[in-house]
XYZ file of C-alpha atoms in Angstrom:
616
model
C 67.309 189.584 96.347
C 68.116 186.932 99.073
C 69.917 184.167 99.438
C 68.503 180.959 100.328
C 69.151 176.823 100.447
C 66.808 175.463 98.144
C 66.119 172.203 95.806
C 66.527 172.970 92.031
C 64.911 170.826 89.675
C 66.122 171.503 85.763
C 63.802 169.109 83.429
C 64.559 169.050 79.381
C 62.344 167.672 76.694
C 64.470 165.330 75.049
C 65.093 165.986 70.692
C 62.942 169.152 70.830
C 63.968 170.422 67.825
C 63.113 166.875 66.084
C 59.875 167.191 67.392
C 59.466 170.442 66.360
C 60.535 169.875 62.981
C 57.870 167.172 62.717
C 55.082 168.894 63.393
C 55.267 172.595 65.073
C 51.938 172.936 66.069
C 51.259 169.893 67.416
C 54.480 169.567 69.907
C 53.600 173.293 71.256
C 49.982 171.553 71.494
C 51.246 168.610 73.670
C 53.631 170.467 75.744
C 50.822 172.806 76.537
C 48.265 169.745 76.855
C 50.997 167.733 79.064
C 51.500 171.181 81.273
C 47.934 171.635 82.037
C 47.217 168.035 83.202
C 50.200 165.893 84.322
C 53.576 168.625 85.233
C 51.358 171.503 86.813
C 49.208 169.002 89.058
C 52.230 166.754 90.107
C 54.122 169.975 90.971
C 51.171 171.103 93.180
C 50.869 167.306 95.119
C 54.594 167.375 95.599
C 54.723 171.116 96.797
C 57.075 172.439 94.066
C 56.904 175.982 92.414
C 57.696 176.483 88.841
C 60.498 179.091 88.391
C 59.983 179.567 83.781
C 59.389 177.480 80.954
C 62.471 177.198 78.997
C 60.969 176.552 75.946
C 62.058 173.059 75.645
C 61.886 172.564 79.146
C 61.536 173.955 83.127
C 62.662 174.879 85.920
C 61.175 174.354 89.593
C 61.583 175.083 93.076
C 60.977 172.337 96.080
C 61.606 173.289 99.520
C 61.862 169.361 100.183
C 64.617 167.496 98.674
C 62.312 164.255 99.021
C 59.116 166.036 97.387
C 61.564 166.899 94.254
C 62.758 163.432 94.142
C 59.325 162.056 94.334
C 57.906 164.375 91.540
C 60.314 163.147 88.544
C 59.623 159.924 89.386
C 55.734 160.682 89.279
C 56.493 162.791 86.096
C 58.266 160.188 83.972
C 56.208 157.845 85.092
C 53.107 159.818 83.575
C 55.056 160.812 80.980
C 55.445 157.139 79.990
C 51.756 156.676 80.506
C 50.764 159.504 78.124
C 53.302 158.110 75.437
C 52.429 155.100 75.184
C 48.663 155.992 72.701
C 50.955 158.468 70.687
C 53.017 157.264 68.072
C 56.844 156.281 68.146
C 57.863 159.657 66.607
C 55.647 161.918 68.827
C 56.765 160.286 71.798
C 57.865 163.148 74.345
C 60.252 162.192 77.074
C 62.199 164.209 79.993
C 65.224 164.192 81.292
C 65.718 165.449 84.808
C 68.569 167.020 87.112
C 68.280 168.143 90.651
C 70.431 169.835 93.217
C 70.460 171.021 96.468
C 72.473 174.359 96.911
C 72.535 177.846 98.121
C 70.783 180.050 95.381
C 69.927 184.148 95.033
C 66.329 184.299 94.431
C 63.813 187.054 93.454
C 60.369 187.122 93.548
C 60.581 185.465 89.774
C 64.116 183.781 89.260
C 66.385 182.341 90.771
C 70.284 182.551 90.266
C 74.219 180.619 90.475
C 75.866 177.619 90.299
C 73.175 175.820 92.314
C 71.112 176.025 89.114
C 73.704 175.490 86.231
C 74.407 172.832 88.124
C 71.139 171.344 87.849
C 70.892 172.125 84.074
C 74.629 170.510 84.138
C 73.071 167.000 85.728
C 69.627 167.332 83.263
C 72.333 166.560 80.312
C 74.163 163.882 81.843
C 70.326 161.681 82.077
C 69.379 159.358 80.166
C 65.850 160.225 78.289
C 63.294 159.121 81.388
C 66.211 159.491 83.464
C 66.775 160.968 86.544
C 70.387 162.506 87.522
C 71.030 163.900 91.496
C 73.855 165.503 92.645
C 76.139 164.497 96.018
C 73.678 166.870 98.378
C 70.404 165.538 96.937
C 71.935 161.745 97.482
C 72.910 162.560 100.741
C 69.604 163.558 102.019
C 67.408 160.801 100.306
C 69.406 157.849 99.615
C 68.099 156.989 103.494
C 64.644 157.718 103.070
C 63.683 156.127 99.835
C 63.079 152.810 98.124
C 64.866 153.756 94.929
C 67.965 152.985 93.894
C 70.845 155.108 92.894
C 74.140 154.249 90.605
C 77.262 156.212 91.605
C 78.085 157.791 87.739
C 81.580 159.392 89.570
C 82.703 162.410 89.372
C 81.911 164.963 86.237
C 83.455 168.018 85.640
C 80.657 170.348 83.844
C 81.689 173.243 81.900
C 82.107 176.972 83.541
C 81.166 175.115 86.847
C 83.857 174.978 89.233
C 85.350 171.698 90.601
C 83.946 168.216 90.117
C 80.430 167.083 90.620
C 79.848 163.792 92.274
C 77.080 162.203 90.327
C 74.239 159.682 91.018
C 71.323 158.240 88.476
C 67.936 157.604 90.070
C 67.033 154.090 88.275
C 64.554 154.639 86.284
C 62.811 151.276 86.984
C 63.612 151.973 90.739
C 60.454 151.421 91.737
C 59.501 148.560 90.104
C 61.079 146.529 93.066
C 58.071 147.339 95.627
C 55.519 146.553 92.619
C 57.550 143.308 92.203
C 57.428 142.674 95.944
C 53.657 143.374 95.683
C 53.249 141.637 93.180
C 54.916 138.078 93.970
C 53.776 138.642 97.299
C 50.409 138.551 97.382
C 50.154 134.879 98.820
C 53.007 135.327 101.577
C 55.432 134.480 99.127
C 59.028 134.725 100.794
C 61.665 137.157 99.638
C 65.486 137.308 99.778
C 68.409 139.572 98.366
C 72.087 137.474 98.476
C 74.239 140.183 99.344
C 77.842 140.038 97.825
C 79.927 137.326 100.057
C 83.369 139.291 101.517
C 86.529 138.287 100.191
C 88.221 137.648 103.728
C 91.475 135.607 102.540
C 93.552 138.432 102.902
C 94.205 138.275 99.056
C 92.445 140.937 96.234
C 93.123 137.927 93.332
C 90.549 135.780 95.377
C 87.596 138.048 94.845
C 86.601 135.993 91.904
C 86.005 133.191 94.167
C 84.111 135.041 96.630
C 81.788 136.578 93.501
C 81.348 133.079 92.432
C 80.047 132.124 95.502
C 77.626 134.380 95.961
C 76.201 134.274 92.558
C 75.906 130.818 92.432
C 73.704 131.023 95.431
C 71.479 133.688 93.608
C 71.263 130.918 90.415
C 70.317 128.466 92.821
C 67.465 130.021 94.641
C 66.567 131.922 91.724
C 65.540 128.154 90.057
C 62.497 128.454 93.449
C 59.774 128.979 91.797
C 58.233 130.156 95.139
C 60.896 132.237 96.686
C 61.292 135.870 95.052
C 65.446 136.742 94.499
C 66.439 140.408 93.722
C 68.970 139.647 90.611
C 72.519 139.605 90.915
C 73.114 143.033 89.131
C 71.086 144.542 91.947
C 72.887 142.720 95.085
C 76.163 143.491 93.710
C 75.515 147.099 93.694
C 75.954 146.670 97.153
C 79.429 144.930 96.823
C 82.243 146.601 99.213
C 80.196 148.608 101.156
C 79.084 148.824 104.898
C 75.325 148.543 104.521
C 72.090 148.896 106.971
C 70.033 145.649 106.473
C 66.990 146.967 107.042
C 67.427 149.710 104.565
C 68.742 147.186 102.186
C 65.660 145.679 102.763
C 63.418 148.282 102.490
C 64.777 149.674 99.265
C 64.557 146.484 97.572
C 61.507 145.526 98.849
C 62.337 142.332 100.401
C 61.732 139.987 103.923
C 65.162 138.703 103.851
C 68.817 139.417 103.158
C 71.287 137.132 102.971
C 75.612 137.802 103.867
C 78.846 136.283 104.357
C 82.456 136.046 103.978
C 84.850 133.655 102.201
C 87.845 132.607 103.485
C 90.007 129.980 101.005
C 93.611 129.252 102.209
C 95.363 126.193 100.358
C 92.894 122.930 99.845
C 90.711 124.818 102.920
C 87.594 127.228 102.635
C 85.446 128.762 105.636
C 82.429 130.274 104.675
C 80.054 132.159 106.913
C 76.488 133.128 106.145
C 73.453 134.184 108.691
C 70.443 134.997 106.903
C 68.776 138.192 108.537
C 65.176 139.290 109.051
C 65.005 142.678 107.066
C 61.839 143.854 109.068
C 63.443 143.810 112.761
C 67.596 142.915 111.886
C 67.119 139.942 114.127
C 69.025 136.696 112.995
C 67.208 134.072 111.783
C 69.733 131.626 110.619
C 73.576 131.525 111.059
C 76.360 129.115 110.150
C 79.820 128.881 109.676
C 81.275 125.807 107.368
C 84.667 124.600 107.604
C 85.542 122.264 103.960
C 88.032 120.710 102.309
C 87.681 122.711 98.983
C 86.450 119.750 96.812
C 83.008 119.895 98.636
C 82.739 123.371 97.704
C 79.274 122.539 95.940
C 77.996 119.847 98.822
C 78.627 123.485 100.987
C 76.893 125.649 98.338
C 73.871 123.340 98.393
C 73.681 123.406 102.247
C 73.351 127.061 102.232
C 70.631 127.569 99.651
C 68.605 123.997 101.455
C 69.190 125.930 104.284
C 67.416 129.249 103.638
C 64.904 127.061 101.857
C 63.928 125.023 105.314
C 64.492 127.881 107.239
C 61.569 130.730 104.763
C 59.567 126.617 104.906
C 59.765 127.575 101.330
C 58.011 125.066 99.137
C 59.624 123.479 96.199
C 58.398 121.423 93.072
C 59.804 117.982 92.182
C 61.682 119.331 89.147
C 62.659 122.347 91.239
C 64.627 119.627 93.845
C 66.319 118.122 91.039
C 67.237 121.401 89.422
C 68.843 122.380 92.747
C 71.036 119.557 93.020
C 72.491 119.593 89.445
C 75.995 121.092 89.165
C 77.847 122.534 86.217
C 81.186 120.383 87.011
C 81.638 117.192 89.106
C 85.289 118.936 89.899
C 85.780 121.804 92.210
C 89.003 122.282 90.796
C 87.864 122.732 87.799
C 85.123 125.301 89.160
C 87.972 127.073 90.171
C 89.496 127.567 87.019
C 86.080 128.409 85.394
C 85.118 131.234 87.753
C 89.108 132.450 87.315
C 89.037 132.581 83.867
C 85.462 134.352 83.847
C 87.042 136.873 85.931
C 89.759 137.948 82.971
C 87.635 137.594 80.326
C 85.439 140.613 82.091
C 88.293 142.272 82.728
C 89.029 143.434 78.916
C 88.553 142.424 75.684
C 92.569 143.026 75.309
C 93.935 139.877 73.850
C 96.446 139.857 77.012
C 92.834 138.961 78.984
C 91.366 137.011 76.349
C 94.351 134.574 76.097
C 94.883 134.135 79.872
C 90.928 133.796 80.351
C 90.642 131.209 77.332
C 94.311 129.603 78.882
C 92.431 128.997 81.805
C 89.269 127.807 80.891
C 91.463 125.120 79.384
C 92.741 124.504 83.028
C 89.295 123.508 83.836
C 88.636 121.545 80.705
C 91.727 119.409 81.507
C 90.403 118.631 84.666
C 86.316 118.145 83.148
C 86.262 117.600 79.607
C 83.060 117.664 79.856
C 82.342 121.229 81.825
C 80.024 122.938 79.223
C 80.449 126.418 80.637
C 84.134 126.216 80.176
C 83.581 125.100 76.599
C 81.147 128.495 76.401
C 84.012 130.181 77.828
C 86.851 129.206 75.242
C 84.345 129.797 72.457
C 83.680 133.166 73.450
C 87.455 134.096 73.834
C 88.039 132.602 70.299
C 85.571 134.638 69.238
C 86.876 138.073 70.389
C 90.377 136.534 69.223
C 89.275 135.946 65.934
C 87.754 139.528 65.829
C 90.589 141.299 66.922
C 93.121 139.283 63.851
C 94.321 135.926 65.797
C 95.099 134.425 62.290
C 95.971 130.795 64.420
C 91.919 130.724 65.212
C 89.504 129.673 62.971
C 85.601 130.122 62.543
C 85.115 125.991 62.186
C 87.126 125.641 65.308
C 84.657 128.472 67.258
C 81.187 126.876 65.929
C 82.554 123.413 67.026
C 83.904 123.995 70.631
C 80.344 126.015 71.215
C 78.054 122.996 69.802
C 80.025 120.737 71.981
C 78.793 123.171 75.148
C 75.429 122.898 73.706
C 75.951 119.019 73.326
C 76.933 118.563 76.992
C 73.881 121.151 78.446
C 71.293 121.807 76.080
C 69.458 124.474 78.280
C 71.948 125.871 79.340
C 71.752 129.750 78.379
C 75.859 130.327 78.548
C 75.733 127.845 76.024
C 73.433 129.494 73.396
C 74.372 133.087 73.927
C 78.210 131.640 72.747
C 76.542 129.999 70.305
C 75.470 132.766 68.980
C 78.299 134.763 69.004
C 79.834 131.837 67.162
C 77.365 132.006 64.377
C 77.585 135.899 64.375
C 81.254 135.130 63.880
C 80.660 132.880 60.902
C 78.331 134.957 59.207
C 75.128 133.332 60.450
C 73.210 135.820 61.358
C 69.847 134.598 61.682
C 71.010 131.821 63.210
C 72.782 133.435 65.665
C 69.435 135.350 66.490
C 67.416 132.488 67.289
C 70.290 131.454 69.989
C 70.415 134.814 71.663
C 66.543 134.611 71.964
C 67.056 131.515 73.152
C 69.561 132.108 75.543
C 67.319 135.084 76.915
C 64.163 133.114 77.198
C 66.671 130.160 79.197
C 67.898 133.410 81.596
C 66.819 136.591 81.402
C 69.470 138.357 83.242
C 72.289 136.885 80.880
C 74.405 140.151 80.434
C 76.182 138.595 77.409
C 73.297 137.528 75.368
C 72.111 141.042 75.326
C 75.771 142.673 74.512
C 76.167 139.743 71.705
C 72.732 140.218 70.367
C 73.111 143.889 69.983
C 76.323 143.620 67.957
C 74.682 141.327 65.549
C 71.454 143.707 65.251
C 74.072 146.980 64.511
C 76.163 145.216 61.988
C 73.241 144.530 60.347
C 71.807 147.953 60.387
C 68.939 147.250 62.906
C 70.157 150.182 64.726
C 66.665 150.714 67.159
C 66.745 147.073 68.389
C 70.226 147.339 69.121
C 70.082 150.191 71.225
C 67.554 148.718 73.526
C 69.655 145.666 73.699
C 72.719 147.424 74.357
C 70.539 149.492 77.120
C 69.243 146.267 78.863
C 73.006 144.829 78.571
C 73.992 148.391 80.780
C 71.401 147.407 83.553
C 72.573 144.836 83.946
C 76.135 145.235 84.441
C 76.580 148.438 85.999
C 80.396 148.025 85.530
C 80.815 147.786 81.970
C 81.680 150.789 80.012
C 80.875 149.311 76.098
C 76.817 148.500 76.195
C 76.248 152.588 76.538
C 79.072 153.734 74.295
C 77.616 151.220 71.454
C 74.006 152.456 72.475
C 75.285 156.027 71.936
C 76.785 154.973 68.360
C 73.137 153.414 67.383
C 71.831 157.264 68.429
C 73.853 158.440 66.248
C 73.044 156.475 63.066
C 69.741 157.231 63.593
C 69.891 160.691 63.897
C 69.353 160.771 67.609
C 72.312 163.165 68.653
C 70.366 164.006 72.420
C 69.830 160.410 72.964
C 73.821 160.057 71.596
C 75.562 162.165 73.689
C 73.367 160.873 76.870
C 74.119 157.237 76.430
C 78.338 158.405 75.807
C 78.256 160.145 78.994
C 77.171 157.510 81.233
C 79.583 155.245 78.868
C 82.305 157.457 79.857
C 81.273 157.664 83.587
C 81.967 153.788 84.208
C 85.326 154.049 81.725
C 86.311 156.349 84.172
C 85.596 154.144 87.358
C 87.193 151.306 85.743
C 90.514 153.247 85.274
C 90.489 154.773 88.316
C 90.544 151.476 89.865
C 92.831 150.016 87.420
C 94.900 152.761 85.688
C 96.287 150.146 82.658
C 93.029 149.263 81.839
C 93.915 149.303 78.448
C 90.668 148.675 76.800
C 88.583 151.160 78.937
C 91.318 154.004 77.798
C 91.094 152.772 73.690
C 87.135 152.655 74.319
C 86.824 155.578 76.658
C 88.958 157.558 73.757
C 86.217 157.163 71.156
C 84.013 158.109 73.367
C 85.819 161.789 74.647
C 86.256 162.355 71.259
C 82.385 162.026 70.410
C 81.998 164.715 73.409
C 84.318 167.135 71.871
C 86.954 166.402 74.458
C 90.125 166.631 71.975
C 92.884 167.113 74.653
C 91.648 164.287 76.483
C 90.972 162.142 73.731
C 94.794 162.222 72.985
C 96.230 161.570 76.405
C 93.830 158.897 76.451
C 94.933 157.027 73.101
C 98.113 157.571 73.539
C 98.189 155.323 77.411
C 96.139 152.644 75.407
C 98.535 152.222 73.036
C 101.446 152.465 75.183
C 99.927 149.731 77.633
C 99.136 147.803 74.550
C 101.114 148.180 71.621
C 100.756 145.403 69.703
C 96.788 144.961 70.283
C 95.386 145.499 66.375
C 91.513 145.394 67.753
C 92.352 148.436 69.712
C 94.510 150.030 67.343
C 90.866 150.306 65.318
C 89.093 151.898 68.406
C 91.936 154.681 68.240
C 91.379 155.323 64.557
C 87.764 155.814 65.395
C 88.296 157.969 68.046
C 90.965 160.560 65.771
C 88.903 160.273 62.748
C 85.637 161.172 65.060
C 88.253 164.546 66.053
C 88.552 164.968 62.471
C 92.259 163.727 62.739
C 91.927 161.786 59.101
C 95.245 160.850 58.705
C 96.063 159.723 62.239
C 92.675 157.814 62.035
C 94.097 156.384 58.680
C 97.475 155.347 60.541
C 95.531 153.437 63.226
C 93.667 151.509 60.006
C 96.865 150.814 58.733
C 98.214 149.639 61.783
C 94.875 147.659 62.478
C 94.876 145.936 59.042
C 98.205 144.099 60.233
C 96.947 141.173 61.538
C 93.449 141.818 61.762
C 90.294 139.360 60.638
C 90.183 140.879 57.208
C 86.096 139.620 56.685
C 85.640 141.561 60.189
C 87.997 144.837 59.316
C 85.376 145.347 56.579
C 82.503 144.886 58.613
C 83.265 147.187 60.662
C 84.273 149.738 58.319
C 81.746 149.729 56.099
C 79.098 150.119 59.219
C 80.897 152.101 61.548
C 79.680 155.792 61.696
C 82.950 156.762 63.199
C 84.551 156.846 60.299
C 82.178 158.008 57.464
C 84.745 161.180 57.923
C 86.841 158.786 56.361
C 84.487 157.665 53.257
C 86.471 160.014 50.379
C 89.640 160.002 51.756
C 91.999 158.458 49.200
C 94.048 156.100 52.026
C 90.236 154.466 52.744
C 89.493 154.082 49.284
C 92.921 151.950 48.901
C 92.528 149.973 52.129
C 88.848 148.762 50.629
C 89.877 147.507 47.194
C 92.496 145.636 49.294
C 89.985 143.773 51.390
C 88.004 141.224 49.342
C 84.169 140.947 49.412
């Protein structure tokens, strides 16, 4: 025996047992076919030893931290390559965890916490996913071009102490291809980097977001010019960053930064534009406005960059650039204020103050069709959560009137959508999600809206990869995975399930630790502890909610999910009870009669009476 720092790699065949209840023979053939000709070559390029076969799975050995990293992402991507001339339901794919710790080893095994750890992360990936621990991150977040996504801190069981946590993207790589790619005739390349909020005042970060990602919208319209999205700069948001690692990892020639300062009727904003290969500047400027030519200084900036990379640009790409959503910057103001509270929560504390405010705006520009969007889509939520003053005819008008006033603009069909979703259309509201997605592919809302219109309807495999696209692309929201995780389930998927619930509750988690009466990541984050088994938890949780929020009806039906998923029936029924107060009664049923959370609930005599009560 000896004891030795080493990389363990833990790697899991994901719903084995389905598999094997398909067809025996054939999985043991395919593991043993997959073995002999993708995992037993790959290990031997990327100088790893197998440890055992775990039946379902393996363990391996790397004496470099790199190599190990480097192998999963060769491995799923081989895996995905071997999957793709099998069908759906003999699809195999791995999930992967690797640490970096002090292990005892024999000439056969290895043994500790170094490796339950690794079998601990293995769990937390997604299927294709890749999860690292703090160590592994430390040594090759420097060294290669993928990117990671801080999941927090997990606690795993019999493991001592917390476990920071970090996913390896699974499409991590697809940046360089991209860069390759769109590249191949010299085309330029840029990443807009987060603008810093420098006015001395936390509340103003909205403006400073804004900023920035109008920027990205701008030069994303260059048809010539190739902009990482905005999910992707902003993972960089708040923290001290090397630009030439920036732009190595996301394969691009340029990165782009600033700061924002606003005081009274007054903005200063500073950008230099920096030369990822050598971190020399190539362009610099510092603009001093009066706030109302906030767009005139917007413009600058992205005709800037655009002289500056000698960037070409089509006719219709000029006049594209130029057009604004709002003639107002006041009324900008309010618009990227009120966006800012509706992403805080869908409590209807946030949805009132964000519709409140895109009403600001609309006072100021009645004819501002992302503000229209805006109110439309708080309605919406309203109207789903029991605001009995809203109705569906007063939704489906105020989001054709945003379609009226911009007819390609994507804001404007994703909330149409939701509007039509809202009113029962449900086709209809398909064909303006796919429009909104064809418009702008990186809309996070048109995915999230879709996906609730596909799962109400029972079209539980298209919703999860909707709600899984909606997750890339805003790596702050906690509901895209925990819905994802509730599509698993009604298909059967229980691996897939408890995956997608975990990462769900890693950002619930982040969002409360940054702002503890976040009200709707404590209701949600409750269902979603309770799914994981995590009773004690699940209780302290639903009980803050519902102190923070007492009177919120939409919630009280996310706690009643979360006790009748603990097997807590007549709590659960309580929360109905409590739910049904003012709740949309058309919606109450909707839910109920298609939320697996509560088929627990099916023959309990309390359901049975709340049903007859709600009309068809």
């Amino acid at each position: 025996m000896e004891r030795r720092l080493t990389t363990i790699l833990s790697a899991d065949i994901v719903g084995y047992s389905r598999l094997m209840g398909i067809d025996e023979a054939g999985t043991l053939d395919e593991m043993k076919a997959r073995s002999d000709t993708v995992t037993s070559p790959l290990l031997e390029k990327h100088g790893g030893r197998l440890i055992k076969l775990l039946g379902d799975g393996f363990l391996a050995e790397f004496g470099s931290v790199v190599n190990a990293v480097h192998f999963s992402i060769d491995l799923q991507s081989a895996t995905e390559s071997r999957n793709a001339a099998l069908p759906e339901e003999r699809q195999m794919r791995f999930r992967i965890g690797i640490n970096l710790s002090d292990v005892i080893a024999d000439a056969d095994d290895v043994y500790g916490d170094g490796v339950n750890v690794a079998a601990r992360l293995q769990s937390l990936a997604e299927p294709g996913g890749i999860c690292i621990s703090e160590t592994v991150h430390q040594h090759v977040s420097r060294h290669l071009s993928y990117r990671f996504e801080d999941l927090g801190k997990q606690r795993f069981k019999n493991i001592s102490g917390a476990v920071q946590v970090y996913r390896v993207k699974p499409n991590s790589n697809a940046y360089q291809a991209s860069r390759r790619t769109k590249n191949d005739g010299h085309q330029a390349s840029i990443v807009v980097l987060p603008f810093a909020n420098m006015s001395g005042d936390p509340e103003q970060e909205y403006f400073s977001d804004g900023i920035s990602e109008d920027i990205i919208t701008d030069l994303s319209k260059i048809s010539s010019l190739f902009v990482v999205s905005r999910n992707t700069a902003f993972t960089f948001k708040g923290q001290h960053v090397d630009i030439d690692q920036v732009a190595n990892r996301l394969g691009v020639q340029y990165v782009l930064e600033g700061s924002v300062r606003k005081s009274g009727n007054r903005v200063r904003v500073t950008a230099q534009l920096i030369d990822g290969r050598t971190n020399g500047h190539v362009w610099a400027e510092r603009y001093d406005r009066d706030f109302r030519d906030i767009f005139e200084l917007q413009d600058d900036i992205s005709r800037s960059i655009v002289e500056t990379l000698k960037v070409k640009m089509l006719p219709a790409e000029v006049a594209t650039l130029t057009q604004k959503p709002t003639g107002a910057a006041e009324a900008y103001r309010y618009y990227l204020m009120g966006r800012g509270f509706f992403h805080l929560g869908h409590t209807k504390r946030y949805l009132k103050l964000a519709r409140q405010i895109f009403n600001k705006a609309l006072e100021i520009d009645p004819n501002y069709a992302q503000a229209h969007a805006g109110v439309a889509d708080c309605n919406s939520h309203l109207l789903d959560a029991g605001d009995s003053s809203i109705s569906v005819e007063d939704i489906l008008k105020q989001s054709e009137e945003a379609l009226h006033l911009d007819p390609n603009l994507a804001e404007a069909h994703a909330s149409r959508g939701l509007a039509l979703y809202t009113a029962g259309r449900y086709d209809d509201a398909d064909a303006s999600f796919i429009t909104a997605i064809a418009l702008k592919p990186e809309l996070f809302e048109s995915y999230l809206f879709y996906g609730r219109n596909c799962l109400n309807r029972g079209r539980f495999e298209q919703a999860a990869e909707l709600f899984g696209k909606a997750a890339e692309l805003r790596n702050n929201d906690f509901r895209a995975h925990g819905l994802q995780s509730m599509c698993f389930q009604s298909l059967g998927r229980k691996d897939d399930a408890i995956a997608a619930a975990r990462l769900s509750l890693a950002r619930a988690e982040k969002a409360i630790a940054e702002r503890p009466d976040d009200a709707d990541a404590l209701a949600f984050g409750a269902g979603i502890l309770a799914f994981l088994g995590e009773s004690g938890r699940t209780k302290d949780w639903a009980e803050r909610a519902a102190l923070i929020e007492p009177d919120d009806h939409y919630m009280q039906y996310n706690l009643a999910c979360a006790f009748a998923i603990l097997g807590e029936r007549d709590l659960a029924m309580d929360r109905l009870d409590q739910a049904l107060g003012s709740y949309s009664i058309k919606s109450l049923k909707e839910y109920m009669l298609s939320d697996a959370d509560l088929d627990i609930l099916r023959d309990h005599p309390r359901y049975k009476l709340l049903l007859q009560r709600l009309p068809d």
